[in-house]
mmCIF file of N, CA and C in Angstrom:
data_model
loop_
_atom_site.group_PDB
_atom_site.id
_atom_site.type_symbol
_atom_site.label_atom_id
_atom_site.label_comp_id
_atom_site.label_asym_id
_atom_site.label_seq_id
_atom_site.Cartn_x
_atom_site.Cartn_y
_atom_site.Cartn_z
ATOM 1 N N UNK A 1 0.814 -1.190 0.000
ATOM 2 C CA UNK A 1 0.000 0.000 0.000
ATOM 3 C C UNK A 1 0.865 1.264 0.000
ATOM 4 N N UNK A 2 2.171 1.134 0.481
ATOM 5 C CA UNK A 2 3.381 2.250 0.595
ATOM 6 C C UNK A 2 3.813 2.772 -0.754
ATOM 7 N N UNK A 3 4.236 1.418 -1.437
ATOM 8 C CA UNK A 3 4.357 1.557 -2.586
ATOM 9 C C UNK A 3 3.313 2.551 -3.526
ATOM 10 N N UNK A 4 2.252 2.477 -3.555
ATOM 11 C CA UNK A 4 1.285 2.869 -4.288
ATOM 12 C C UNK A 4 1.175 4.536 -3.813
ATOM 13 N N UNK A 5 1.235 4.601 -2.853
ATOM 14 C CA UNK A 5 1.207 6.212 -2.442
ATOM 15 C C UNK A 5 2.451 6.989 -2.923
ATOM 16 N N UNK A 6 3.532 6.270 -2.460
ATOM 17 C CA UNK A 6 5.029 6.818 -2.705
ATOM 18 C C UNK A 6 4.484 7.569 -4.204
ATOM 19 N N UNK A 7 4.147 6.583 -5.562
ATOM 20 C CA UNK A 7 3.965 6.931 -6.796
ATOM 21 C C UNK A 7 3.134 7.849 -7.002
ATOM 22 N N UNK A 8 1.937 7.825 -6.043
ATOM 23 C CA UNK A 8 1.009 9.084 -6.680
ATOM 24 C C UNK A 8 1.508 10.544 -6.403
ATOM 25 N N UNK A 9 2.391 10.146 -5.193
ATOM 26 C CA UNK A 9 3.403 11.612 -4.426
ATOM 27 C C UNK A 9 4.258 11.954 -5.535
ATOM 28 N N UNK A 10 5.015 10.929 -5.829
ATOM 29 C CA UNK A 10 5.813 11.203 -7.018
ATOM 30 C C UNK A 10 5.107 11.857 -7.978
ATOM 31 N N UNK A 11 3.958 11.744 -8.426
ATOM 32 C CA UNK A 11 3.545 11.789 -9.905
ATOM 33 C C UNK A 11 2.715 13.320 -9.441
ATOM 34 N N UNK A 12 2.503 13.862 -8.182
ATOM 35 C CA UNK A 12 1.489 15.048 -7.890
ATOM 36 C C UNK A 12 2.867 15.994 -7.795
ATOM 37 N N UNK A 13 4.361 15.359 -7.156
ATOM 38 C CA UNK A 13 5.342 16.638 -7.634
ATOM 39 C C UNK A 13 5.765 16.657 -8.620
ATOM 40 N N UNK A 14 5.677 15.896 -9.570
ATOM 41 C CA UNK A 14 6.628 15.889 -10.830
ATOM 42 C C UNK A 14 5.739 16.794 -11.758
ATOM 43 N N UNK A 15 4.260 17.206 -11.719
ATOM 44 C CA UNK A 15 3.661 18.026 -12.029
ATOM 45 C C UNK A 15 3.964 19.074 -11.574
ATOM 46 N N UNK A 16 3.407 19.519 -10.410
ATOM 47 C CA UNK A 16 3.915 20.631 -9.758
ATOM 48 C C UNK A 16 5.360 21.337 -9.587
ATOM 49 N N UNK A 17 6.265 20.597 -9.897
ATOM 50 C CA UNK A 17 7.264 20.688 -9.875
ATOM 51 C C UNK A 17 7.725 21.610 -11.804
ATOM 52 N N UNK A 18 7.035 20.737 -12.537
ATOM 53 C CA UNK A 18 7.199 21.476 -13.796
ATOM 54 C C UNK A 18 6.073 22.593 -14.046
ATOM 55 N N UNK A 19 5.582 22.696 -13.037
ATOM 56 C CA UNK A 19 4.597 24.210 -13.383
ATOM 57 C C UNK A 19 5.005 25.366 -12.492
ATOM 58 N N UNK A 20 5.877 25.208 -11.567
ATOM 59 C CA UNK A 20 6.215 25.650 -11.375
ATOM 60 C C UNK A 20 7.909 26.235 -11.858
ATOM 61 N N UNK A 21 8.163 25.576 -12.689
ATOM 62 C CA UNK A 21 9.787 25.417 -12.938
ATOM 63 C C UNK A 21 8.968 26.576 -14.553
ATOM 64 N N UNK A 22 8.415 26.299 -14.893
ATOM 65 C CA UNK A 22 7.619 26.669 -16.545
ATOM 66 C C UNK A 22 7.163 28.244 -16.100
ATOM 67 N N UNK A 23 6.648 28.248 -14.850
ATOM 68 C CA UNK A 23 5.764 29.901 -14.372
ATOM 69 C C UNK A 23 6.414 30.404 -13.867
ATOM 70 N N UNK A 24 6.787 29.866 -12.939
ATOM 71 C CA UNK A 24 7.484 30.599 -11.175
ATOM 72 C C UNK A 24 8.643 30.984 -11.815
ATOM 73 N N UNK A 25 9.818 30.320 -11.923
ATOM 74 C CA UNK A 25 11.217 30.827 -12.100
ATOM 75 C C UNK A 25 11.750 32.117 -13.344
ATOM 76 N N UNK A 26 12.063 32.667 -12.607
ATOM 77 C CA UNK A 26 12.197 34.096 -13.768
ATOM 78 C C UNK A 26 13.909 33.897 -13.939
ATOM 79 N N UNK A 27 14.704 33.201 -13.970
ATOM 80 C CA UNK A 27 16.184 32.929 -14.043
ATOM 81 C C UNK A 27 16.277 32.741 -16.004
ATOM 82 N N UNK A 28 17.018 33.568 -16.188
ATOM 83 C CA UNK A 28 17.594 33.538 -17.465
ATOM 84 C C UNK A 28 17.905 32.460 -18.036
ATOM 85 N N UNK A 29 19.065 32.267 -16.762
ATOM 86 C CA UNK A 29 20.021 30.810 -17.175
ATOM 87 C C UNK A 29 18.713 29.745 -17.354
ATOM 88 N N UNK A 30 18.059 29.407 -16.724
ATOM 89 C CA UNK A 30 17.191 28.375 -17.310
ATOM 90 C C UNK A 30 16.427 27.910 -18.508
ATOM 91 N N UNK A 31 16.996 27.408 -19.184
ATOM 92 C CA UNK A 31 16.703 27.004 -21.048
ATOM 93 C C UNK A 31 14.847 26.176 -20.668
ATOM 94 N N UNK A 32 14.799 25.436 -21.639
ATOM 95 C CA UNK A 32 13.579 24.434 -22.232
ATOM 96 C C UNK A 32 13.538 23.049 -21.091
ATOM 97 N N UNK A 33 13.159 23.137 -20.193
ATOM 98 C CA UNK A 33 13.079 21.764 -19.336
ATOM 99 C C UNK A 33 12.253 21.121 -19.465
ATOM 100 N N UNK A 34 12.065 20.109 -19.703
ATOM 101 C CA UNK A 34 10.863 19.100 -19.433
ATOM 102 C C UNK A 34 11.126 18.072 -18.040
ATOM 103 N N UNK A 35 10.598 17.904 -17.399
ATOM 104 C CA UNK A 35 10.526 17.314 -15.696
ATOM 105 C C UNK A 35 10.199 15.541 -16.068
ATOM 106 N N UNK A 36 11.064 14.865 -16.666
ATOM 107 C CA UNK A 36 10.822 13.264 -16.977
ATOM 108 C C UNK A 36 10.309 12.339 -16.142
ATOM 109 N N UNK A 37 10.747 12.589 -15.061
ATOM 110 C CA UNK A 37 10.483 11.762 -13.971
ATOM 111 C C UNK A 37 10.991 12.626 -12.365
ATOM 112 N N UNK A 38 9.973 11.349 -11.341
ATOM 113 C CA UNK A 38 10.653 11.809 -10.026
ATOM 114 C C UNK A 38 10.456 10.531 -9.227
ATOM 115 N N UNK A 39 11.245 9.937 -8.715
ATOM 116 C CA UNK A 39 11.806 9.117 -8.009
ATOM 117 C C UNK A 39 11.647 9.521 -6.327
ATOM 118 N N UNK A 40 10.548 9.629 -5.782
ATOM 119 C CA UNK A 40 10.821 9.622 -3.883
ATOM 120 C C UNK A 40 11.018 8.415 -3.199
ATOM 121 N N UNK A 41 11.824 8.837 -2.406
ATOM 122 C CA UNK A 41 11.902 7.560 -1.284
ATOM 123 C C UNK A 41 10.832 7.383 -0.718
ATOM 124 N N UNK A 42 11.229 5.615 0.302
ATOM 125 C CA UNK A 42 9.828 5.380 0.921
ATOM 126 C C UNK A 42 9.578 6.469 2.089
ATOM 127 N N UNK A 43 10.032 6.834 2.595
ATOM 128 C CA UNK A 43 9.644 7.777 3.580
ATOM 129 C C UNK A 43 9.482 9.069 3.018
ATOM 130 N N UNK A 44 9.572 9.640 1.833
ATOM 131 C CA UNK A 44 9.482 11.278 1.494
ATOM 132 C C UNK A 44 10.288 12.181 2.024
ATOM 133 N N UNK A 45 11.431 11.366 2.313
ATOM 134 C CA UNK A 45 12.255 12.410 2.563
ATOM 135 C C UNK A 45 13.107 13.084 1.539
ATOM 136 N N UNK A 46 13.381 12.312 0.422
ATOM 137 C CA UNK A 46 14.075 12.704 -0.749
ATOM 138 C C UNK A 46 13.279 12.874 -2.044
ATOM 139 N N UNK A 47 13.401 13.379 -3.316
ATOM 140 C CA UNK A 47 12.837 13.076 -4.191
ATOM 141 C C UNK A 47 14.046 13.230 -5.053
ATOM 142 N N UNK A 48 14.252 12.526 -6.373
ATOM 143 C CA UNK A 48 15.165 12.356 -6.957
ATOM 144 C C UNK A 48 14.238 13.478 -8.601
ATOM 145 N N UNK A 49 15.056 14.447 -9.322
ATOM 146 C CA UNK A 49 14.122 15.164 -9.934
ATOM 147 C C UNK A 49 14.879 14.757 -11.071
ATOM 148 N N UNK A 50 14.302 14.043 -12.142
ATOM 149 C CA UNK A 50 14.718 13.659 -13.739
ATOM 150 C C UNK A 50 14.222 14.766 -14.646
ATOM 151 N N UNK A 51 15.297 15.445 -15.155
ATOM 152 C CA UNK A 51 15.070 16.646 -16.089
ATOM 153 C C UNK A 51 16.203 16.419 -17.354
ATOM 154 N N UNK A 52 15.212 16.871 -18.782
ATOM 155 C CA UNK A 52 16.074 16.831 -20.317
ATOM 156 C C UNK A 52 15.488 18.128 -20.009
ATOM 157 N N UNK A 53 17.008 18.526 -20.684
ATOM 158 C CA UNK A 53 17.091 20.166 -21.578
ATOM 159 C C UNK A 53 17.290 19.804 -22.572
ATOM 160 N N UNK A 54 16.798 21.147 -22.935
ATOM 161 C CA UNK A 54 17.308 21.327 -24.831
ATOM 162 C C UNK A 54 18.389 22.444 -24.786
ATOM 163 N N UNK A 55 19.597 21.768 -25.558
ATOM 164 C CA UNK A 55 20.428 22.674 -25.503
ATOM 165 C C UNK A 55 21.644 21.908 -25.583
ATOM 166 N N UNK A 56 22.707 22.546 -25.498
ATOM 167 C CA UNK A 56 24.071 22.357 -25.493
ATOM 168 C C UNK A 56 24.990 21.900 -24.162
ATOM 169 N N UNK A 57 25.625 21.342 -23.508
ATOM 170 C CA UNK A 57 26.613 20.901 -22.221
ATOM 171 C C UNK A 57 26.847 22.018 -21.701
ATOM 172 N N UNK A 58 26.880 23.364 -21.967
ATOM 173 C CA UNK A 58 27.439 24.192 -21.090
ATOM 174 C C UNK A 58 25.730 24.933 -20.553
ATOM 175 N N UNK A 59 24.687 24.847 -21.960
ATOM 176 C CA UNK A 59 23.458 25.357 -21.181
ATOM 177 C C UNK A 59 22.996 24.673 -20.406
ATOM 178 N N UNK A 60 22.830 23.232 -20.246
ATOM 179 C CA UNK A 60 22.722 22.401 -19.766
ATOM 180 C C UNK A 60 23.316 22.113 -18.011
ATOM 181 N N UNK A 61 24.723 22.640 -17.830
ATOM 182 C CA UNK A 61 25.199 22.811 -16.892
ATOM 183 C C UNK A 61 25.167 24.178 -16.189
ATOM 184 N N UNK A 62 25.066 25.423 -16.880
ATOM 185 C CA UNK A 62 23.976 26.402 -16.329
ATOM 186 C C UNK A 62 22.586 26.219 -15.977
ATOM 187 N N UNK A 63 21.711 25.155 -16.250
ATOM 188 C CA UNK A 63 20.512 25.046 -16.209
ATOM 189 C C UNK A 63 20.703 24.495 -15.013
ATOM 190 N N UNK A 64 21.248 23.535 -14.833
ATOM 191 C CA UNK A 64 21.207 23.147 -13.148
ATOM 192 C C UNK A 64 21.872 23.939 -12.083
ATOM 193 N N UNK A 65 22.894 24.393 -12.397
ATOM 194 C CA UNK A 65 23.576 25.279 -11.860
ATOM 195 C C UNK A 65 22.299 26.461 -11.217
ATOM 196 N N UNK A 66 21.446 26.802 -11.993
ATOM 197 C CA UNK A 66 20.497 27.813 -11.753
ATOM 198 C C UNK A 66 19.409 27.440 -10.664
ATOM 199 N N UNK A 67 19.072 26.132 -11.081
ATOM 200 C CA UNK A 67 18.101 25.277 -10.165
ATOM 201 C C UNK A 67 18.552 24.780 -9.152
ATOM 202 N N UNK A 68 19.851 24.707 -8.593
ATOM 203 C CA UNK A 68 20.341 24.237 -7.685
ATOM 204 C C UNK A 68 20.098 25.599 -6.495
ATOM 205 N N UNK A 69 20.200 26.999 -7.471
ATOM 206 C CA UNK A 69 20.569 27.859 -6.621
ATOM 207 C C UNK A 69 19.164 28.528 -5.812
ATOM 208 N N UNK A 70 18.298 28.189 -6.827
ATOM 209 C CA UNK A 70 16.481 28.358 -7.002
ATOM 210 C C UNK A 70 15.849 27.222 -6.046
ATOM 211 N N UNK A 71 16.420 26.071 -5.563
ATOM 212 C CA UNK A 71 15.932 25.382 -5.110
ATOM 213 C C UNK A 71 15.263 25.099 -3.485
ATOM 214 N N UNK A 72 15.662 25.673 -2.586
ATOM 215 C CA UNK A 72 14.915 26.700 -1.680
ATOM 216 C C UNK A 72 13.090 27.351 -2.050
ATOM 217 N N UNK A 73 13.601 28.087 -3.159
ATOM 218 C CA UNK A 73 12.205 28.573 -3.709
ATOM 219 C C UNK A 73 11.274 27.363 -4.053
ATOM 220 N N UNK A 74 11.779 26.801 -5.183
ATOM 221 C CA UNK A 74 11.258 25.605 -5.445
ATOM 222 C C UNK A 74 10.129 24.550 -4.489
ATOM 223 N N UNK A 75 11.505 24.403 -3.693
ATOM 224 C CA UNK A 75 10.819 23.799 -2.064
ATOM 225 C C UNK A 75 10.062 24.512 -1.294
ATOM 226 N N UNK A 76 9.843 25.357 -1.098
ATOM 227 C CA UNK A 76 8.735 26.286 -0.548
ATOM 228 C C UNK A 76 7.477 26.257 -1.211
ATOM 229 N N UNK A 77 7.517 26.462 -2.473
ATOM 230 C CA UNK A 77 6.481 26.405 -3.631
ATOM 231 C C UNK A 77 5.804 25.044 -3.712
ATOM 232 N N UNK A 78 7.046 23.997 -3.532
ATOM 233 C CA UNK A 78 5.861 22.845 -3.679
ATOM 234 C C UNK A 78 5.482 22.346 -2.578
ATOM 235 N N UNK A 79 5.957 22.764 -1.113
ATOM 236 C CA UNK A 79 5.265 22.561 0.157
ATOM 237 C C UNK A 79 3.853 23.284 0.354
ATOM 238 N N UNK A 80 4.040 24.530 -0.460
ATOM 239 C CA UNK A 80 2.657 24.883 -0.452
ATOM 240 C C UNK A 80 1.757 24.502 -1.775
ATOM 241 N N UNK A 81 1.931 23.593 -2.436
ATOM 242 C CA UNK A 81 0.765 23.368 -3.523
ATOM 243 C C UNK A 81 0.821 21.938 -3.155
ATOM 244 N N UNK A 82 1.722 21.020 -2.309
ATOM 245 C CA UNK A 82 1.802 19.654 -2.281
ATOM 246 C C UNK A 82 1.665 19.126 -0.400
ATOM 247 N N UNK A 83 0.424 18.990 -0.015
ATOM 248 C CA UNK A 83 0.053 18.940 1.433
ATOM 249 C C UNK A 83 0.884 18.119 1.530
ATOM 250 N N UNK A 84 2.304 17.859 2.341
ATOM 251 C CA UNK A 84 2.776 16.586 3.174
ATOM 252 C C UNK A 84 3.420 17.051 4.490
ATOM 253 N N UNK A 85 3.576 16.794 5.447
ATOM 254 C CA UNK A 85 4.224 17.058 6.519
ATOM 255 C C UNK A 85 5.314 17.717 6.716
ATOM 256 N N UNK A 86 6.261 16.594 5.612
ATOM 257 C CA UNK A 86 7.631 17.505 5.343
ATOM 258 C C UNK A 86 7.685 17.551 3.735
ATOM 259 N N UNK A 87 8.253 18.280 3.219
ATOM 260 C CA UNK A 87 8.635 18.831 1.668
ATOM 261 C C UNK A 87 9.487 17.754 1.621
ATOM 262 N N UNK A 88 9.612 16.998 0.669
ATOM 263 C CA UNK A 88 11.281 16.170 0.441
ATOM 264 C C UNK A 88 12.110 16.959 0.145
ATOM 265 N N UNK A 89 12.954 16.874 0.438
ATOM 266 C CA UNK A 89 14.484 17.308 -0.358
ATOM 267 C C UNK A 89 14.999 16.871 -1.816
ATOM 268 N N UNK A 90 14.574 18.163 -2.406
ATOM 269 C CA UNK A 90 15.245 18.164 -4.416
ATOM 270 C C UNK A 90 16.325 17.435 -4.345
ATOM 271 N N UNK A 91 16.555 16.346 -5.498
ATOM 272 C CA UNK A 91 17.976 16.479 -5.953
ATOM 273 C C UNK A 91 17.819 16.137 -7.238
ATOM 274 N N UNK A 92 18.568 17.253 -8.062
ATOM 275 C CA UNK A 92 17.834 17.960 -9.573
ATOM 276 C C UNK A 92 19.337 16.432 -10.548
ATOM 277 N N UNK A 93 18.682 15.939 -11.419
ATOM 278 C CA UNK A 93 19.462 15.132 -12.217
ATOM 279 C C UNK A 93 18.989 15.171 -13.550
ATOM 280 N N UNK A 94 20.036 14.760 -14.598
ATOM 281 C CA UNK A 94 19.789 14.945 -15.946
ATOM 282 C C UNK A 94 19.289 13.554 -16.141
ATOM 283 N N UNK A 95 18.834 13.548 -17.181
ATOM 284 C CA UNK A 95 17.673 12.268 -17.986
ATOM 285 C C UNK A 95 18.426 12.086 -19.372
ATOM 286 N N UNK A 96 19.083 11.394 -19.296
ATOM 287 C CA UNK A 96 20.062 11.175 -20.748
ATOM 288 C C UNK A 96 19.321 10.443 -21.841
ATOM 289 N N UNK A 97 17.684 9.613 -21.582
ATOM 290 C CA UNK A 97 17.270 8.656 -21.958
ATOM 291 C C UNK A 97 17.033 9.263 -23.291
ATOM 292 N N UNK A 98 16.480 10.373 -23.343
ATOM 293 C CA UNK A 98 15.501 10.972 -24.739
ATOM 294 C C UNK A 98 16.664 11.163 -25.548
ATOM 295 N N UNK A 99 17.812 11.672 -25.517
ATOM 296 C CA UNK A 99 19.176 11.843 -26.050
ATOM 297 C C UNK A 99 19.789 10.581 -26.992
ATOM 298 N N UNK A 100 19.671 9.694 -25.964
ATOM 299 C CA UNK A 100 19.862 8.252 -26.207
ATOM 300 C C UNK A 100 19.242 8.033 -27.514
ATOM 301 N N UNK A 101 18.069 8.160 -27.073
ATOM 302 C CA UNK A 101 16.914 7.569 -28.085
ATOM 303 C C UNK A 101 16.897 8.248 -28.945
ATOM 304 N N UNK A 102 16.848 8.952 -29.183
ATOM 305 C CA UNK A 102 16.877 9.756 -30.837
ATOM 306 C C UNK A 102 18.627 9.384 -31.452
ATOM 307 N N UNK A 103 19.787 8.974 -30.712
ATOM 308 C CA UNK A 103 20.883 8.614 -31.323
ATOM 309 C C UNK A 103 20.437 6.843 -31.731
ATOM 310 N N UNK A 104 19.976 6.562 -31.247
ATOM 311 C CA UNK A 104 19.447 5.581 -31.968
ATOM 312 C C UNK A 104 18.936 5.450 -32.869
ATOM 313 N N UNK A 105 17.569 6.350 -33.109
ATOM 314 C CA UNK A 105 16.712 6.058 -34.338
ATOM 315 C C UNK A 105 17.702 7.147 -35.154
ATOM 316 N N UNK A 106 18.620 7.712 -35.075
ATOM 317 C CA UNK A 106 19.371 8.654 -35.692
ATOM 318 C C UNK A 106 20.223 7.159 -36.661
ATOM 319 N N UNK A 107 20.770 6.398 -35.503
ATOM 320 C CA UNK A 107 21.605 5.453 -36.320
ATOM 321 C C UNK A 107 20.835 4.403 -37.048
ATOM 322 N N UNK A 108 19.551 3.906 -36.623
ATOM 323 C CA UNK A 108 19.121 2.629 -37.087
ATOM 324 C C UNK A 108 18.099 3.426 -39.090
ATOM 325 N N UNK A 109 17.981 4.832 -38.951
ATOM 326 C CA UNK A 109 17.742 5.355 -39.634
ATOM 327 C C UNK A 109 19.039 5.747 -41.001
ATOM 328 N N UNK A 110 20.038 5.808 -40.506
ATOM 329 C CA UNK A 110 21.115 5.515 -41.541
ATOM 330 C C UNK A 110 21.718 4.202 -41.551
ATOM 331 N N UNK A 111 21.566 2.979 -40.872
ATOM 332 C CA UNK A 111 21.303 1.649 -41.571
ATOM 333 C C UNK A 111 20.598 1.408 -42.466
ATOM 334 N N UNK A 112 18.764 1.821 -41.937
ATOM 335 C CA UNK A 112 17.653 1.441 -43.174
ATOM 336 C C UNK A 112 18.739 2.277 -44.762
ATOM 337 N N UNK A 113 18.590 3.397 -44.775
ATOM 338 C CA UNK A 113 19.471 4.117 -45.682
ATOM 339 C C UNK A 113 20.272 3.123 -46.374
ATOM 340 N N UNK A 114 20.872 2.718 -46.115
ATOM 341 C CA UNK A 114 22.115 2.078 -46.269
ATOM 342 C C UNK A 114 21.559 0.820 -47.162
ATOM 343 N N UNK A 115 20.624 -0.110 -46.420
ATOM 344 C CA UNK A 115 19.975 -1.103 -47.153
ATOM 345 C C UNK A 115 19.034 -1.244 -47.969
ATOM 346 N N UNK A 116 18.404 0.255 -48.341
ATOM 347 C CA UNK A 116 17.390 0.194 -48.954
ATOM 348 C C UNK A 116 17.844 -0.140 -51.021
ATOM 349 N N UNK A 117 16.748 -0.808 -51.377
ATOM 350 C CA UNK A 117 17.191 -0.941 -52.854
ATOM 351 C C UNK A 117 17.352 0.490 -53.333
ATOM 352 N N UNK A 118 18.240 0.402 -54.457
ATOM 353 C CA UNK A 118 17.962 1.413 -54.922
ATOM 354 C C UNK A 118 17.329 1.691 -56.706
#
């Protein structure tokens, strides 16, 4: 039954978490985020925050750089839109998966190429 709550917690900040990251934050440095996932522990004390940017390694490392520094705010913001006792504690991580995946269909797309009759 732990299990099942943990996920809906997860899934009510990982919203809130990107509507607020999309409205709230007025920081420059922050590019195109999309909020992939969030990972909380069983107790809610942590939440693990899965974020793709669009952009380049150095915007990319300003983008967290920014959210790391925003993250205070953050946590305040979602203690008040997310009723729990205690706020978990952010810890903001990149999502390499979508990256991945398009170098894939990037490559399996110049195989087909490759084999098609001509």
């Amino acid at each position: 039954m732990a299990k099942i709550r943990v996920g809906r917690v997860g899934e009510q900040i990982k919203k809130e978490l990107s509507h607020i990251i999309q409205t709230e934050l007025k920081d420059p440095r922050i590019g195109f985020i999309t909020v992939t996932g969030v990972e909380v522990t069983g107790d809610l004390s942590q939440a693990k925050v899965y974020l793709s940017v669009l952009g380049s390694d150095e915007q990319k490392e300003e983008t967290l750089n920014a959210l790391a520094r925003g993250k205070g705010f953050i946590r305040s913001e979602l203690g008040k839109r997310v009723r729990l006792r205690h706020t978990p504690e952010l810890l903001f991580k990149f999502d390499s998966s979508i990256e991945y995946g398009s170098h894939i269909e990037a490559l399996l797309e110049q195989i087909n190429r490759g084999n098609s009759p001509s």
